[in-house]
C-alpha positions as a Markdown table, in Angstrom:
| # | Residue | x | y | z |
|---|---|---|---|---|
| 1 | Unk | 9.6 | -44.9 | -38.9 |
| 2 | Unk | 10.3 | -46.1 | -35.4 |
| 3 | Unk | 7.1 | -44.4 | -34.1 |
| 4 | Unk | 5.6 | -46.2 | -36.5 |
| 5 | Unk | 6.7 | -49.5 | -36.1 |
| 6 | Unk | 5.6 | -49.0 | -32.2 |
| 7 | Unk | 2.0 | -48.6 | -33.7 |
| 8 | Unk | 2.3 | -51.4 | -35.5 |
| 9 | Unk | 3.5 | -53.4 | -32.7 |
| 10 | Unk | 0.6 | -52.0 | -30.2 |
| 11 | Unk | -2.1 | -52.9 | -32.8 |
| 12 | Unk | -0.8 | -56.4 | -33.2 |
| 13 | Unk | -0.6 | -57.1 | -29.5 |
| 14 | Unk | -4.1 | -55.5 | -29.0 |
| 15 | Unk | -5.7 | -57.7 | -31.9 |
| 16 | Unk | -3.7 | -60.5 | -30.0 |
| 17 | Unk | -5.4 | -60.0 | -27.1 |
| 18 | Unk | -8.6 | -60.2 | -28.2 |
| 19 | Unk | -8.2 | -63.0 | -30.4 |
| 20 | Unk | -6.9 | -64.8 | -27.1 |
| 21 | Unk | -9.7 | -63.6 | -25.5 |
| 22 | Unk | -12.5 | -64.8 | -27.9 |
| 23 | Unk | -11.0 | -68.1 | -27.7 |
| 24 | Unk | -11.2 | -68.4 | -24.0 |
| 25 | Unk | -15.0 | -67.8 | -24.3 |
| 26 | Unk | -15.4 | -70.3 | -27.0 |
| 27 | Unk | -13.6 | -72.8 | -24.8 |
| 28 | Unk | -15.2 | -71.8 | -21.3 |
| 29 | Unk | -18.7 | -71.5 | -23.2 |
| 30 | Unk | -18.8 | -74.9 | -24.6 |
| 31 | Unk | -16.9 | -76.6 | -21.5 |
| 32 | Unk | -19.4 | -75.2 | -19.0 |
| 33 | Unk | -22.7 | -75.6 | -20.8 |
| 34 | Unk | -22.1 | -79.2 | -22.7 |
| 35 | Unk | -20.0 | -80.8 | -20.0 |
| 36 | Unk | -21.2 | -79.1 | -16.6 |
| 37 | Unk | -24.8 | -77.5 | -16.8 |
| 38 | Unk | -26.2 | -80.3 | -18.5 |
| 39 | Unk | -25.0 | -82.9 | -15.8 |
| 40 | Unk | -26.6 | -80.3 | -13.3 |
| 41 | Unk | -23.3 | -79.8 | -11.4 |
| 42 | Unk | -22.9 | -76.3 | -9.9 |
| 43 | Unk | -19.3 | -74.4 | -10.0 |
| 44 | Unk | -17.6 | -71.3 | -8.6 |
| 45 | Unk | -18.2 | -67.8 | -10.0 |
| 46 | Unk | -21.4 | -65.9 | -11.5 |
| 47 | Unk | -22.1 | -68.6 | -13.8 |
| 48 | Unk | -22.9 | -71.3 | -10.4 |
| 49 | Unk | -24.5 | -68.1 | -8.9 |
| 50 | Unk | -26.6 | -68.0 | -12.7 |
| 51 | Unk | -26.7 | -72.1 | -12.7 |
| 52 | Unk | -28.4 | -71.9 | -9.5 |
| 53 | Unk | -31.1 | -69.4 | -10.8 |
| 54 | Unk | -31.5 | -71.9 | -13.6 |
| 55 | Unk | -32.3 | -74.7 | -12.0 |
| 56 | Unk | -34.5 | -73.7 | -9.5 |
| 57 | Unk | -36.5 | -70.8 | -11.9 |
| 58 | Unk | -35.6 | -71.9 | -15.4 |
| 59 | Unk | -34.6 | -68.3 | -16.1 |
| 60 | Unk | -31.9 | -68.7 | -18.9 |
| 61 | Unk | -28.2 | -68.8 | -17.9 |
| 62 | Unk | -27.1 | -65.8 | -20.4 |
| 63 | Unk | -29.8 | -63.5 | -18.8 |
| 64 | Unk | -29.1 | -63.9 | -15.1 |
| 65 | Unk | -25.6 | -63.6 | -16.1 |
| 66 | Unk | -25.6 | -60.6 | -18.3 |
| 67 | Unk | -28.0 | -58.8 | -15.4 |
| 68 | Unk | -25.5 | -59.3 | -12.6 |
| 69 | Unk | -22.5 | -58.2 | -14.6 |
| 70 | Unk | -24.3 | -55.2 | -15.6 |
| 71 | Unk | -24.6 | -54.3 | -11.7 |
| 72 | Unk | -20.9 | -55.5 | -10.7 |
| 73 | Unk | -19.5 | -53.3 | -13.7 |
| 74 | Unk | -21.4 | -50.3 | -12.4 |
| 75 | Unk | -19.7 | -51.0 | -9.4 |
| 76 | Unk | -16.5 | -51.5 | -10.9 |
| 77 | Unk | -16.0 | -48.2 | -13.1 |
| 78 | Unk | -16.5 | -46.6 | -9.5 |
| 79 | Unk | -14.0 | -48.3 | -8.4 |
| 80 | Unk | -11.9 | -49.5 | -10.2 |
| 81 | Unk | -12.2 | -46.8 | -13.2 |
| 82 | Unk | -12.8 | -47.0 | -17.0 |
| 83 | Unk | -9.5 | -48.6 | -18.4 |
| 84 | Unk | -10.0 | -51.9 | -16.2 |
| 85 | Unk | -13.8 | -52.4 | -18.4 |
| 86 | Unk | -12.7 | -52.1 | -21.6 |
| 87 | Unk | -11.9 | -55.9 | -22.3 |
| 88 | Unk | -14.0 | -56.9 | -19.2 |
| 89 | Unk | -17.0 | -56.0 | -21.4 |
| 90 | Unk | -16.1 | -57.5 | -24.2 |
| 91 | Unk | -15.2 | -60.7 | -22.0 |
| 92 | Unk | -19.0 | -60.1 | -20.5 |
| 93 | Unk | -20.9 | -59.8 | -23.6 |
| 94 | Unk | -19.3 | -62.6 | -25.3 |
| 95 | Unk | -19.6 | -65.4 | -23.1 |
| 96 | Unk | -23.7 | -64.1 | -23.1 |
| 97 | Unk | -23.9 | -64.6 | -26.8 |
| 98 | Unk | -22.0 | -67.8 | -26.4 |
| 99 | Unk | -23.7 | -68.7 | -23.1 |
| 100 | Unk | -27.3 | -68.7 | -24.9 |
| 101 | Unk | -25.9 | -70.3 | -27.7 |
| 102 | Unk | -24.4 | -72.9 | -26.1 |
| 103 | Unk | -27.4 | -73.9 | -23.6 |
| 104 | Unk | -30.0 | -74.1 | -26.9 |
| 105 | Unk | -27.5 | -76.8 | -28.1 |
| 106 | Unk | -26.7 | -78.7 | -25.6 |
| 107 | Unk | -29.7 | -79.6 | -24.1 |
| 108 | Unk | -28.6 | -82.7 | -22.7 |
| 109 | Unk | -24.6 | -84.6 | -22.0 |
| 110 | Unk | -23.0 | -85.4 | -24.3 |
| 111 | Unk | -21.5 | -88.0 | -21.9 |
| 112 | Unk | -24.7 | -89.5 | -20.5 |
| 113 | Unk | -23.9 | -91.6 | -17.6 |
| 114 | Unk | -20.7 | -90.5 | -17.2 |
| 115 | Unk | -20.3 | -87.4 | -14.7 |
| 116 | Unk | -17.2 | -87.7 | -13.1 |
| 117 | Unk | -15.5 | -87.7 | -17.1 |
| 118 | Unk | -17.7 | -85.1 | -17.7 |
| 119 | Unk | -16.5 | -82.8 | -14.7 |
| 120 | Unk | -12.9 | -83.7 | -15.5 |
| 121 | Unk | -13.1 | -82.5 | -19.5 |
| 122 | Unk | -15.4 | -79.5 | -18.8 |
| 123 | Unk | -12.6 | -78.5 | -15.7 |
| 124 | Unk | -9.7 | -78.6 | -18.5 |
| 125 | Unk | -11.7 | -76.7 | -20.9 |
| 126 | Unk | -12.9 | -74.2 | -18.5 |
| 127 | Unk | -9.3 | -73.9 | -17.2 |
| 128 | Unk | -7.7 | -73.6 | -20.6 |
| 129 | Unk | -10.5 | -70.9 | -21.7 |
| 130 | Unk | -10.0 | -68.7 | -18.5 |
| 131 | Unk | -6.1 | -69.0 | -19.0 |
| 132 | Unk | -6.4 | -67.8 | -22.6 |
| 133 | Unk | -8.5 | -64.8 | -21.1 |
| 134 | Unk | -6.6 | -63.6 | -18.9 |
| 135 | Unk | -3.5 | -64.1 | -21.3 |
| 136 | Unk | -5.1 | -61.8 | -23.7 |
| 137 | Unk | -5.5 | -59.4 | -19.9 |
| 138 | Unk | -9.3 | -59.7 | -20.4 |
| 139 | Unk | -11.3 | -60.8 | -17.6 |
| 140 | Unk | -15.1 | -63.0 | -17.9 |
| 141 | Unk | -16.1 | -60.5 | -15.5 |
| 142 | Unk | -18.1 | -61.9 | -12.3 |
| 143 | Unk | -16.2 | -62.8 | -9.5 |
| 144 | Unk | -13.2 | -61.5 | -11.4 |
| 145 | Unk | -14.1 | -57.9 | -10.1 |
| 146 | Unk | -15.7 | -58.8 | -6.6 |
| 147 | Unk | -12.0 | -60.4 | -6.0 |
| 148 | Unk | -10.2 | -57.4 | -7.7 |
| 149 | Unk | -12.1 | -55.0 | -5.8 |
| 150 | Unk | -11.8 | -57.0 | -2.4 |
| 151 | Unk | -7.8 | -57.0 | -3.3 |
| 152 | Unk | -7.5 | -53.1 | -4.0 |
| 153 | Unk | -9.1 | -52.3 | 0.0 |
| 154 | Unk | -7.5 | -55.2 | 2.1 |
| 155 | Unk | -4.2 | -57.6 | 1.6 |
| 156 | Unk | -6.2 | -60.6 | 0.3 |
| 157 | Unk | -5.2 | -62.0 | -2.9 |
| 158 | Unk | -7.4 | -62.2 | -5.9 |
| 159 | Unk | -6.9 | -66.3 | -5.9 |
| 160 | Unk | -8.0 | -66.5 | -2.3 |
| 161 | Unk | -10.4 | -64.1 | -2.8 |
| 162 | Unk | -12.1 | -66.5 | -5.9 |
| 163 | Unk | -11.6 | -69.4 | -3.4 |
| 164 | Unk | -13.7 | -67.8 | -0.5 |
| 165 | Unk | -16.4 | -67.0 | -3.1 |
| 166 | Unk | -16.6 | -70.0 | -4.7 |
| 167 | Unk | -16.8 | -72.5 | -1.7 |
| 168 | Unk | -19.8 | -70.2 | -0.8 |
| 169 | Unk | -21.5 | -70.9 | -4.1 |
| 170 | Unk | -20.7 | -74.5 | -4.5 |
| 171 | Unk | -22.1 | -75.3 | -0.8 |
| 172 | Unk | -25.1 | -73.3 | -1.5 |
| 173 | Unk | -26.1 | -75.7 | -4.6 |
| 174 | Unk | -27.2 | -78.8 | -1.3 |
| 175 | Unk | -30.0 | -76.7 | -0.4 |
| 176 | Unk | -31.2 | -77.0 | -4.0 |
| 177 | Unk | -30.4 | -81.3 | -4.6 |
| 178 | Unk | -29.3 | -81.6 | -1.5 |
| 179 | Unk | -26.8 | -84.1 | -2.7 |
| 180 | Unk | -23.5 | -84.6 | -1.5 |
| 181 | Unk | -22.0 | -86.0 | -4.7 |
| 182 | Unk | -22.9 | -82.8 | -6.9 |
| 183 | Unk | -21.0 | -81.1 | -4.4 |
| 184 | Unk | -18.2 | -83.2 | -4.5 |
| 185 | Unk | -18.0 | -82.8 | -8.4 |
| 186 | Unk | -18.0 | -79.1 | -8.0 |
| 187 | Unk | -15.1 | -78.7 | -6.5 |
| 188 | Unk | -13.3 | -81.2 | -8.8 |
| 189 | Unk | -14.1 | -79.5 | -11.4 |
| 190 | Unk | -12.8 | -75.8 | -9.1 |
| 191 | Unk | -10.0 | -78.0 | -8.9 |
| 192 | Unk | -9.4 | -79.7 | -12.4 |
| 193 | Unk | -9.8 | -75.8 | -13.7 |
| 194 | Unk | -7.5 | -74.0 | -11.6 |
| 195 | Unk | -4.7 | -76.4 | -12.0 |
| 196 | Unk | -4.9 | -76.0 | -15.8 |
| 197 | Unk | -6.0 | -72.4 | -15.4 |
| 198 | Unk | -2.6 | -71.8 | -13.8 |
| 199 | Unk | -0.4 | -73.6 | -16.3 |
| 200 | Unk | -1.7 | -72.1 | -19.3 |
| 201 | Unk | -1.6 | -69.2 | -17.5 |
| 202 | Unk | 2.0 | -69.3 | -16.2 |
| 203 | Unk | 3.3 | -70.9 | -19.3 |
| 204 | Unk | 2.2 | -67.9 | -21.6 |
| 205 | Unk | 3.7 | -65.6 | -18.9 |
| 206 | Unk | 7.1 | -67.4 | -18.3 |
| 207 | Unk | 9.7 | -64.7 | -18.9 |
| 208 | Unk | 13.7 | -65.2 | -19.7 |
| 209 | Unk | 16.6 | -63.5 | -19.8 |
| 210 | Unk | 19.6 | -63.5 | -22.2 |
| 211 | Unk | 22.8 | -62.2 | -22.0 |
| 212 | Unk | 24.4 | -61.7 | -25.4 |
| 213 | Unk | 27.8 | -60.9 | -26.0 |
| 214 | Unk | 28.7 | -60.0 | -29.5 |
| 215 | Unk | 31.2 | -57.0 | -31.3 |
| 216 | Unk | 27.9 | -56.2 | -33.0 |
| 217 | Unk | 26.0 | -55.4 | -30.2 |
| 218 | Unk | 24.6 | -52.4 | -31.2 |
| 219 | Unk | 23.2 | -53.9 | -34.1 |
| 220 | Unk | 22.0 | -56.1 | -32.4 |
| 221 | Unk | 20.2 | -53.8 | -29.7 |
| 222 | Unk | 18.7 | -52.0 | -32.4 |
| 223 | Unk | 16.7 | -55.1 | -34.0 |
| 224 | Unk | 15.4 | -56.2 | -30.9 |
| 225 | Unk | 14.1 | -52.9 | -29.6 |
| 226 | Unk | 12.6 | -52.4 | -33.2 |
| 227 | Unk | 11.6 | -55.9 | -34.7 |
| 228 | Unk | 10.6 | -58.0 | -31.0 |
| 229 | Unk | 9.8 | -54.4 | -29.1 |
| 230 | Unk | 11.9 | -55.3 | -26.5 |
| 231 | Unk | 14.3 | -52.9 | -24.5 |
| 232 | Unk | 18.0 | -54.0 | -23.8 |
| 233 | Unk | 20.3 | -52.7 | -22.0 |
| 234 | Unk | 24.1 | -52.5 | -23.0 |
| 235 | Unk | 26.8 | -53.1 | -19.7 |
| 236 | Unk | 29.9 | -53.0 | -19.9 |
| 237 | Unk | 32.3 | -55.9 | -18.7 |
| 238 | Unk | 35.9 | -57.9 | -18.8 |
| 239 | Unk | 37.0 | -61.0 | -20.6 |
| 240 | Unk | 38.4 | -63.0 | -17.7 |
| 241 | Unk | 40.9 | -65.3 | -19.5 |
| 242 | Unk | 41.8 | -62.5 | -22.2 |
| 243 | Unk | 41.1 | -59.6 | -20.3 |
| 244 | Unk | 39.5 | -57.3 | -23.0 |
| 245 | Unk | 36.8 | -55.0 | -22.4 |
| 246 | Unk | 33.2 | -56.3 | -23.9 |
| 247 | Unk | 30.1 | -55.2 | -24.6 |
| 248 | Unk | 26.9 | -57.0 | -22.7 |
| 249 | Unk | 23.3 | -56.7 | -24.0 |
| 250 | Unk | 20.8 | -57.7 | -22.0 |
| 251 | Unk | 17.2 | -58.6 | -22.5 |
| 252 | Unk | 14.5 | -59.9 | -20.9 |
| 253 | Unk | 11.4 | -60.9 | -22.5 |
| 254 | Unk | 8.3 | -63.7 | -22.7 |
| 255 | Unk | 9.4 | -67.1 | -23.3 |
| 256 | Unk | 7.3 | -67.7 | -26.6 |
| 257 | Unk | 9.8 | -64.6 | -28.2 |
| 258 | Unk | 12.9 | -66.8 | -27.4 |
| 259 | Unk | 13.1 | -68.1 | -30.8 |
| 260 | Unk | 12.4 | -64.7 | -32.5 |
| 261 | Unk | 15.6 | -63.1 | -30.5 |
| 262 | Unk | 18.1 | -66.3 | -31.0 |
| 263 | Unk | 17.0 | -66.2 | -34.9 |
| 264 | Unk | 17.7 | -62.1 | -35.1 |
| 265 | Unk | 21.1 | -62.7 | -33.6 |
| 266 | Unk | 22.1 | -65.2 | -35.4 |
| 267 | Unk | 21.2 | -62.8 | -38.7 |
| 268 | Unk | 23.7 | -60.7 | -37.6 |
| 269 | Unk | 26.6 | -62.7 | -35.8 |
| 270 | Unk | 26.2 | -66.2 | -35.9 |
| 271 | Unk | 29.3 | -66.3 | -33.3 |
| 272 | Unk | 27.5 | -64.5 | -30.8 |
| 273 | Unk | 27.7 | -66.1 | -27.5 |
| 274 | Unk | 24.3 | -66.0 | -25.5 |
| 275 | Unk | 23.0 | -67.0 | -22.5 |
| 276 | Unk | 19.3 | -68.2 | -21.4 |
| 277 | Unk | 17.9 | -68.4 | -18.1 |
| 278 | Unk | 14.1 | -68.3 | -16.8 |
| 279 | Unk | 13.5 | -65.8 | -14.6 |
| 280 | Unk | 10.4 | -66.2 | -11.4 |
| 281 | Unk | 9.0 | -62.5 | -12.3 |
| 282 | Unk | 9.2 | -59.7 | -14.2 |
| 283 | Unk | 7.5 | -56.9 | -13.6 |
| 284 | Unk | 7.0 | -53.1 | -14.7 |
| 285 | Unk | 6.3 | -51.6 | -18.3 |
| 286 | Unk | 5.4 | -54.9 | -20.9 |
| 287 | Unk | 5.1 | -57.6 | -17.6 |
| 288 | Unk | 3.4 | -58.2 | -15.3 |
| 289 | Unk | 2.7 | -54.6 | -12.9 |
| 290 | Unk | 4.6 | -53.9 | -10.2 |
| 291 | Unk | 1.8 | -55.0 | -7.3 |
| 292 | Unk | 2.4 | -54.3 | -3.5 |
């Protein structure tokens, strides 16, 4: 029964994941093409590489951008090894489809005249479609896996590595309009994006901890290992004031399965007394991986 359960559990997270995923491409899609392309502003990653080809050959966004992926996975499975593609595939194909969709649609703005509201909108969606992908641990593949290649060979981090890449990008688009403004837009919208990147990002990946101290401890131990898949782990302490021996169980897990724990042990001893606290990382087997 319980090896079932964990089946269960493993096919919900990974449909999870990649309904996370698809929504991240349906946001970044539409943000880049409607708001950004069609005002002719360059960003960071594969897709400025691809909007660069575009303007200055016409060759279709999805096709410049499917072609260099194609390469940089290559280069990735030798690298980097099978499990890391699986979503980043998926990631890759799916913006393509959505990329070509997209670009037959909007043609033109939708905010005509009005660039710097344009940047600003297409940086939130951008940012809130990347953070959804890389919630669901998928990547849109580009730059994604020149940075995570860079980061497995020297001590640079993936962000700095994206940084370095895209400032390379963004000042290559002057030689094209050689126009300072576009410039400046592009990294407004690097900078718009990143800062919602990271808080949709961070807020899906906040962590807590509880301390719960109950007489039905077991009980309790055994629901959230089998209903929230969450280890605990039982330690023993003192009462203080009545110095009587009691039972601890502790358990960290994400934020958004707070409410799922306090409602399980309140099913089974609505006296319990628990504690909450955020926690800065976790890491190891369900968090984030240990990284050195």
């Amino acid at each position: 029964m319980r090896k079932k359960r964990k089946q269960i559990s493993q096919l919900y997270y990974a449909i999870n994941d990649y309904l996370l995923i698809a929504l991240g491409l349906v946001l970044y899609a539409f943000g880049w093409t409607a708001f950004i392309l069609s005002n002719e502003i360059v960003t960071g990653g594969v897709t400025g590489i691809c909007a660069l080809i575009f303007f200055s050959t016409g060759l279709p966004v999805s096709v410049s951008y499917i072609a260099i992926n194609i390469v940089l996975l290559i280069i990735a499975f030798k690298v980097l090894g099978a499990k890391y593609l699986i979503k980043t595939v998926f990631g890759v194909v799916g913006l393509s489809v959505l990329l070509t969709l997209f670009q037959s649609v909007f043609t033109e703005p939708i905010l005509k005249g009005e660039p710097a509201m344009a940047i600003v909108i297409g940086g939130i969606l951008c940012g809130a479609g990347l953070g959804l992908i890389f919630s669901g641990n998928g990547s849109s593949g580009g730059t994604d896996i020149v940075a995570s290649i860079v980061n497995k060979y020297r001590n640079i981090s993936i962000g700095r590595a994206l940084i370095f890449c895209d400032f390379i990008i963004i000042g290559s688009s002057y030689f094209l309009f050689h126009s300072v403004d576009k410039i400046v837009f592009s990294f407004v919208e690097m900078l718009v994006c990143n800062y919602v990147l990271d808080m949709v990002l961070n807020g899906n990946r906040q962590s807590v901890q509880f301390f719960i101290f109950s007489p039905k401890y077991d009980e309790i131990c055994e629901r959230i290992i089998s209903d929230i898949g969450r280890g605990c782990t039982i330690l023993d302490g003192t009462g203080g004031y009545s110095h009587k021996s009691v039972k601890v169980v502790v358990v960290l897990a994400k934020k958004s399965e707070s409410v799922a724990i306090f409602r399980l042990v309140k099913q089974i001893d609505n006296k319990a007394f628990i504690s909450q606290s955020s926690v800065r990382g976790v890491y190891g087997e369900g968090f984030d991986p240990i990284k050195t």
